[in-house]
mmCIF file of C-alpha atoms in Angstrom:
data_model
loop_
_atom_site.group_PDB
_atom_site.id
_atom_site.type_symbol
_atom_site.label_atom_id
_atom_site.label_comp_id
_atom_site.label_asym_id
_atom_site.label_seq_id
_atom_site.Cartn_x
_atom_site.Cartn_y
_atom_site.Cartn_z
ATOM 1 C CA ASP A 1 103.170 101.299 116.118
ATOM 2 C CA ARG A 2 100.191 102.039 113.899
ATOM 3 C CA GLY A 3 99.381 98.360 113.516
ATOM 4 C CA ASP A 4 97.072 98.355 116.528
ATOM 5 C CA CYS A 5 93.475 99.452 116.496
ATOM 6 C CA GLY A 6 92.572 102.458 118.564
ATOM 7 C CA ASP A 7 94.263 105.100 120.637
ATOM 8 C CA ASP A 8 95.894 104.990 124.033
ATOM 9 C CA ASP A 9 92.675 106.452 125.432
ATOM 10 C CA GLY A 10 90.879 103.173 124.711
ATOM 11 C CA THR A 11 88.845 104.168 121.686
ATOM 12 C CA GLY A 12 88.421 101.167 119.459
ATOM 13 C CA CYS A 13 87.588 100.716 115.812
ATOM 14 C CA TYR A 14 84.244 99.584 114.566
ATOM 15 C CA VAL A 15 82.721 98.711 111.235
ATOM 16 C CA ASP A 16 79.790 100.915 110.299
ATOM 17 C CA ASP A 17 77.387 99.734 107.597
ATOM 18 C CA ASP A 18 77.901 103.089 105.828
ATOM 19 C CA THR A 19 81.703 102.907 105.973
ATOM 20 C CA ASP A 20 83.423 102.447 102.623
ATOM 21 C CA PRO A 21 86.820 100.789 103.240
ATOM 22 C CA ASN A 22 88.214 102.595 100.194
ATOM 23 C CA GLN A 23 87.346 106.040 101.553
ATOM 24 C CA ASN A 24 89.195 107.955 104.241
ATOM 25 C CA SER A 25 87.393 108.931 107.420
ATOM 26 C CA HIS A 26 90.117 111.454 108.315
ATOM 27 C CA THR A 27 89.545 113.153 111.614
ATOM 28 C CA GLY A 28 92.372 115.642 111.775
ATOM 29 C CA GLY A 29 94.986 113.245 113.125
ATOM 30 C CA LYS A 30 92.881 111.884 115.996
ATOM 31 C CA SER A 31 91.869 108.294 115.420
ATOM 32 C CA GLN A 32 88.150 107.754 115.686
ATOM 33 C CA PRO A 33 86.246 104.598 114.913
ATOM 34 C CA ALA A 34 85.387 104.414 111.223
ATOM 35 C CA GLY A 35 82.313 106.405 110.279
ATOM 36 C CA THR A 36 82.113 108.414 113.523
ATOM 37 C CA ASP A 37 82.876 111.937 114.666
ATOM 38 C CA SER A 38 83.077 111.413 118.419
ATOM 39 C CA ASP A 39 82.945 108.738 121.089
ATOM 40 C CA ASP A 40 79.227 109.522 121.545
ATOM 41 C CA ASP A 41 78.553 108.438 117.948
ATOM 42 C CA LEU A 42 80.034 104.930 118.274
ATOM 43 C CA PRO A 43 77.852 102.297 116.634
ATOM 44 C CA GLU A 44 77.052 99.163 118.518
ATOM 45 C CA PRO A 45 79.564 96.421 117.619
ATOM 46 C CA MET A 46 78.171 94.108 114.977
ATOM 47 C CA VAL A 47 77.630 90.486 115.998
ATOM 48 C CA TRP A 48 78.244 87.360 113.944
ATOM 49 C CA ASN A 49 76.556 84.020 114.779
ATOM 50 C CA GLY A 50 74.946 85.604 117.793
ATOM 51 C CA ASP A 51 78.030 85.836 119.996
ATOM 52 C CA ALA A 52 81.296 86.626 118.153
ATOM 53 C CA PRO A 53 81.959 90.301 117.293
ATOM 54 C CA TYR A 54 83.307 91.185 113.871
ATOM 55 C CA PRO A 55 86.953 92.181 113.710
ATOM 56 C CA MET A 56 87.614 95.766 114.603
ATOM 57 C CA ILE A 57 88.682 97.586 111.423
ATOM 58 C CA TYR A 58 90.652 100.832 111.312
ATOM 59 C CA HIS A 59 90.304 102.721 108.021
ATOM 60 C CA ASP A 60 91.866 106.052 108.993
ATOM 61 C CA HIS A 61 95.443 105.259 107.991
ATOM 62 C CA LEU A 62 96.790 108.795 107.633
ATOM 63 C CA ASP A 63 97.355 111.347 110.334
ATOM 64 C CA ASP A 64 98.286 114.992 109.645
ATOM 65 C CA PHE A 65 102.019 114.239 109.700
ATOM 66 C CA ASP A 66 101.660 111.471 107.088
ATOM 67 C CA ALA A 67 99.392 113.568 104.875
ATOM 68 C CA ASP A 68 101.802 116.527 105.021
ATOM 69 C CA ARG A 69 104.681 114.257 104.007
ATOM 70 C CA LEU A 70 102.677 113.004 101.022
ATOM 71 C CA VAL A 71 101.892 116.610 100.021
ATOM 72 C CA ARG A 72 105.644 117.278 100.073
ATOM 73 C CA GLY A 73 106.096 114.140 97.934
ATOM 74 C CA VAL A 74 103.653 115.519 95.352
ATOM 75 C CA ALA A 75 105.682 118.749 95.266
ATOM 76 C CA ILE A 76 108.930 116.807 94.753
ATOM 77 C CA VAL A 77 107.430 114.712 91.928
ATOM 78 C CA ARG A 78 106.135 117.878 90.279
ATOM 79 C CA GLU A 79 109.581 119.469 90.579
ATOM 80 C CA ILE A 80 111.282 116.429 89.058
ATOM 81 C CA PHE A 81 108.848 116.180 86.138
ATOM 82 C CA SER A 82 109.062 119.903 85.398
ATOM 83 C CA SER A 83 112.875 119.915 85.185
ATOM 84 C CA ASP A 84 114.972 119.566 82.014
ATOM 85 C CA PRO A 85 115.134 117.268 80.138
ATOM 86 C CA LEU A 86 112.237 115.266 81.617
ATOM 87 C CA ASN A 87 109.735 118.082 81.092
ATOM 88 C CA THR A 88 110.020 117.645 77.332
ATOM 89 C CA PHE A 89 108.319 114.236 77.687
ATOM 90 C CA VAL A 90 105.531 115.292 80.063
ATOM 91 C CA ILE A 91 102.140 115.818 78.427
ATOM 92 C CA GLY A 92 100.262 116.890 81.547
ATOM 93 C CA GLU A 93 99.189 115.988 85.075
ATOM 94 C CA ASP A 94 96.077 113.862 85.549
ATOM 95 C CA GLU A 95 96.015 113.812 89.350
ATOM 96 C CA PRO A 96 95.885 115.725 91.560
ATOM 97 C CA GLY A 97 95.728 118.106 88.597
ATOM 98 C CA ILE A 98 97.518 121.316 87.851
ATOM 99 C CA GLN A 99 94.618 123.319 89.342
ATOM 100 C CA MET A 100 95.564 122.016 92.796
ATOM 101 C CA GLN A 101 98.499 124.130 93.882
ATOM 102 C CA SER A 102 97.934 125.060 97.530
ATOM 103 C CA HIS A 103 99.110 122.822 100.346
ATOM 104 C CA ASP A 104 95.536 122.519 101.636
ATOM 105 C CA ASP A 105 94.094 121.556 98.230
ATOM 106 C CA VAL A 106 96.739 118.882 97.628
ATOM 107 C CA LYS A 107 96.323 117.608 101.198
ATOM 108 C CA LYS A 108 92.569 117.300 100.670
ATOM 109 C CA TRP A 109 93.255 115.291 97.491
ATOM 110 C CA VAL A 110 95.734 113.050 99.367
ATOM 111 C CA LEU A 111 93.218 112.370 102.140
ATOM 112 C CA GLU A 112 90.396 111.622 99.680
ATOM 113 C CA LYS A 113 92.393 109.467 97.261
ATOM 114 C CA HIS A 114 94.849 107.508 99.387
ATOM 115 C CA THR A 115 94.573 103.761 99.677
ATOM 116 C CA SER A 116 96.467 101.288 101.783
ATOM 117 C CA ASN A 117 98.677 98.523 100.530
ATOM 118 C CA SER A 118 97.187 95.072 100.929
ATOM 119 C CA HIS A 119 100.442 93.644 102.279
ATOM 120 C CA TRP A 120 100.138 94.522 105.939
ATOM 121 C CA CYS A 121 103.229 93.838 107.990
ATOM 122 C CA CYS A 122 105.102 94.584 111.218
ATOM 123 C CA SER A 123 102.115 94.300 113.594
ATOM 124 C CA ALA A 124 103.650 91.410 115.631
ATOM 125 C CA LYS A 125 107.282 92.296 115.146
ATOM 126 C CA MET A 126 110.196 89.984 115.837
ATOM 127 C CA GLY A 127 112.770 90.882 118.471
ATOM 128 C CA ASN A 128 114.278 89.984 121.821
ATOM 129 C CA ASP A 129 112.690 92.784 123.854
ATOM 130 C CA ARG A 130 109.216 91.732 125.011
ATOM 131 C CA ALA A 131 108.269 95.364 125.498
ATOM 132 C CA THR A 132 108.756 96.205 121.817
ATOM 133 C CA SER A 133 108.194 92.895 120.020
ATOM 134 C CA ALA A 134 105.687 90.048 119.917
ATOM 135 C CA VAL A 135 107.842 87.104 118.791
ATOM 136 C CA ASP A 136 111.449 86.069 119.317
ATOM 137 C CA GLY A 137 114.029 85.227 116.642
ATOM 138 C CA ASN A 138 112.557 81.720 116.340
ATOM 139 C CA LEU A 139 109.109 83.240 115.656
ATOM 140 C CA LYS A 140 107.757 81.984 118.998
ATOM 141 C CA VAL A 141 105.265 84.335 120.652
ATOM 142 C CA HIS A 142 106.837 85.767 123.815
ATOM 143 C CA GLY A 143 105.501 84.129 126.970
ATOM 144 C CA THR A 144 104.052 81.062 125.259
ATOM 145 C CA GLU A 145 105.203 77.470 125.007
ATOM 146 C CA ASN A 146 104.140 76.382 121.550
ATOM 147 C CA LEU A 147 102.675 79.333 119.624
ATOM 148 C CA TYR A 148 104.480 80.672 116.552
ATOM 149 C CA VAL A 149 103.807 83.298 113.889
ATOM 150 C CA ALA A 150 105.340 83.008 110.403
ATOM 151 C CA ASP A 151 103.917 85.748 108.206
ATOM 152 C CA ALA A 152 104.485 89.412 107.329
ATOM 153 C CA SER A 153 103.412 90.561 110.778
ATOM 154 C CA VAL A 154 106.753 89.431 112.271
ATOM 155 C CA PHE A 155 108.864 91.777 110.134
ATOM 156 C CA PRO A 156 110.582 94.290 112.408
ATOM 157 C CA ASN A 157 110.558 96.844 109.557
ATOM 158 C CA ILE A 158 108.734 97.150 106.241
ATOM 159 C CA PRO A 159 110.943 95.595 103.536
ATOM 160 C CA ASN A 160 112.102 97.838 100.705
ATOM 161 C CA GLY A 161 111.352 95.096 98.182
ATOM 162 C CA ASN A 162 108.452 92.799 97.491
ATOM 163 C CA VAL A 163 106.722 91.867 100.762
ATOM 164 C CA HIS A 164 105.433 88.592 99.311
ATOM 165 C CA SER A 165 108.911 87.214 98.569
ATOM 166 C CA THR A 166 110.022 88.084 102.094
ATOM 167 C CA VAL A 167 106.980 86.273 103.526
ATOM 168 C CA LEU A 168 107.891 83.209 101.478
ATOM 169 C CA ALA A 169 111.446 83.290 102.855
ATOM 170 C CA VAL A 170 110.221 83.569 106.469
ATOM 171 C CA ALA A 171 107.570 80.857 106.016
ATOM 172 C CA SER A 172 109.994 78.523 104.225
ATOM 173 C CA ALA A 173 112.670 78.885 106.894
ATOM 174 C CA PHE A 174 110.099 78.324 109.641
ATOM 175 C CA ALA A 175 108.605 75.282 107.865
ATOM 176 C CA LYS A 176 112.078 73.708 107.571
ATOM 177 C CA ARG A 177 112.759 74.403 111.251
ATOM 178 C CA LEU A 178 109.409 72.926 112.262
ATOM 179 C CA ALA A 179 109.911 69.838 110.073
ATOM 180 C CA SER A 180 113.364 69.195 111.541
ATOM 181 C CA LYS A 181 111.948 69.304 115.087
ATOM 182 C CA ARG A 182 109.310 66.701 114.230
ATOM 183 C CA GLY A 183 111.964 64.397 112.761
#
């Protein structure tokens, strides 16, 4: 699951004053804290109100596998738009631009230009297996008595449609269930 912050080796994610959240800090597939090249370069965690650390933020959303898949996607789109009869309607290619033909050039463009969707989901997925999910089918956090989650994080998989409408359905169903319990 890529929803967590950091690698299995314990490296975390930090906010660096020089880190632009819209830019990629790609490190060749190995997750490193934003704005750093190695564990030795980790900035000190920032502190808010003297004692609470800022949230850990992970900006490096693409690994090599993801970037290579997006390069293949660019090739497929180019193939589709260059085929008859669609090619008669195509005026040109703005980005990445016809000059970028090699895999490495297109991959560099992908890594520099990618952005993430603002509808994050699936980080506290719903399911019956405590080892692979965070909440049960009633949206109750596993191992708790009275703690529930009713947002996009409980989706077991990313919806093919609009995430917002799915969140509304989950929240509405949970609100009705909660209201019926309170009488």
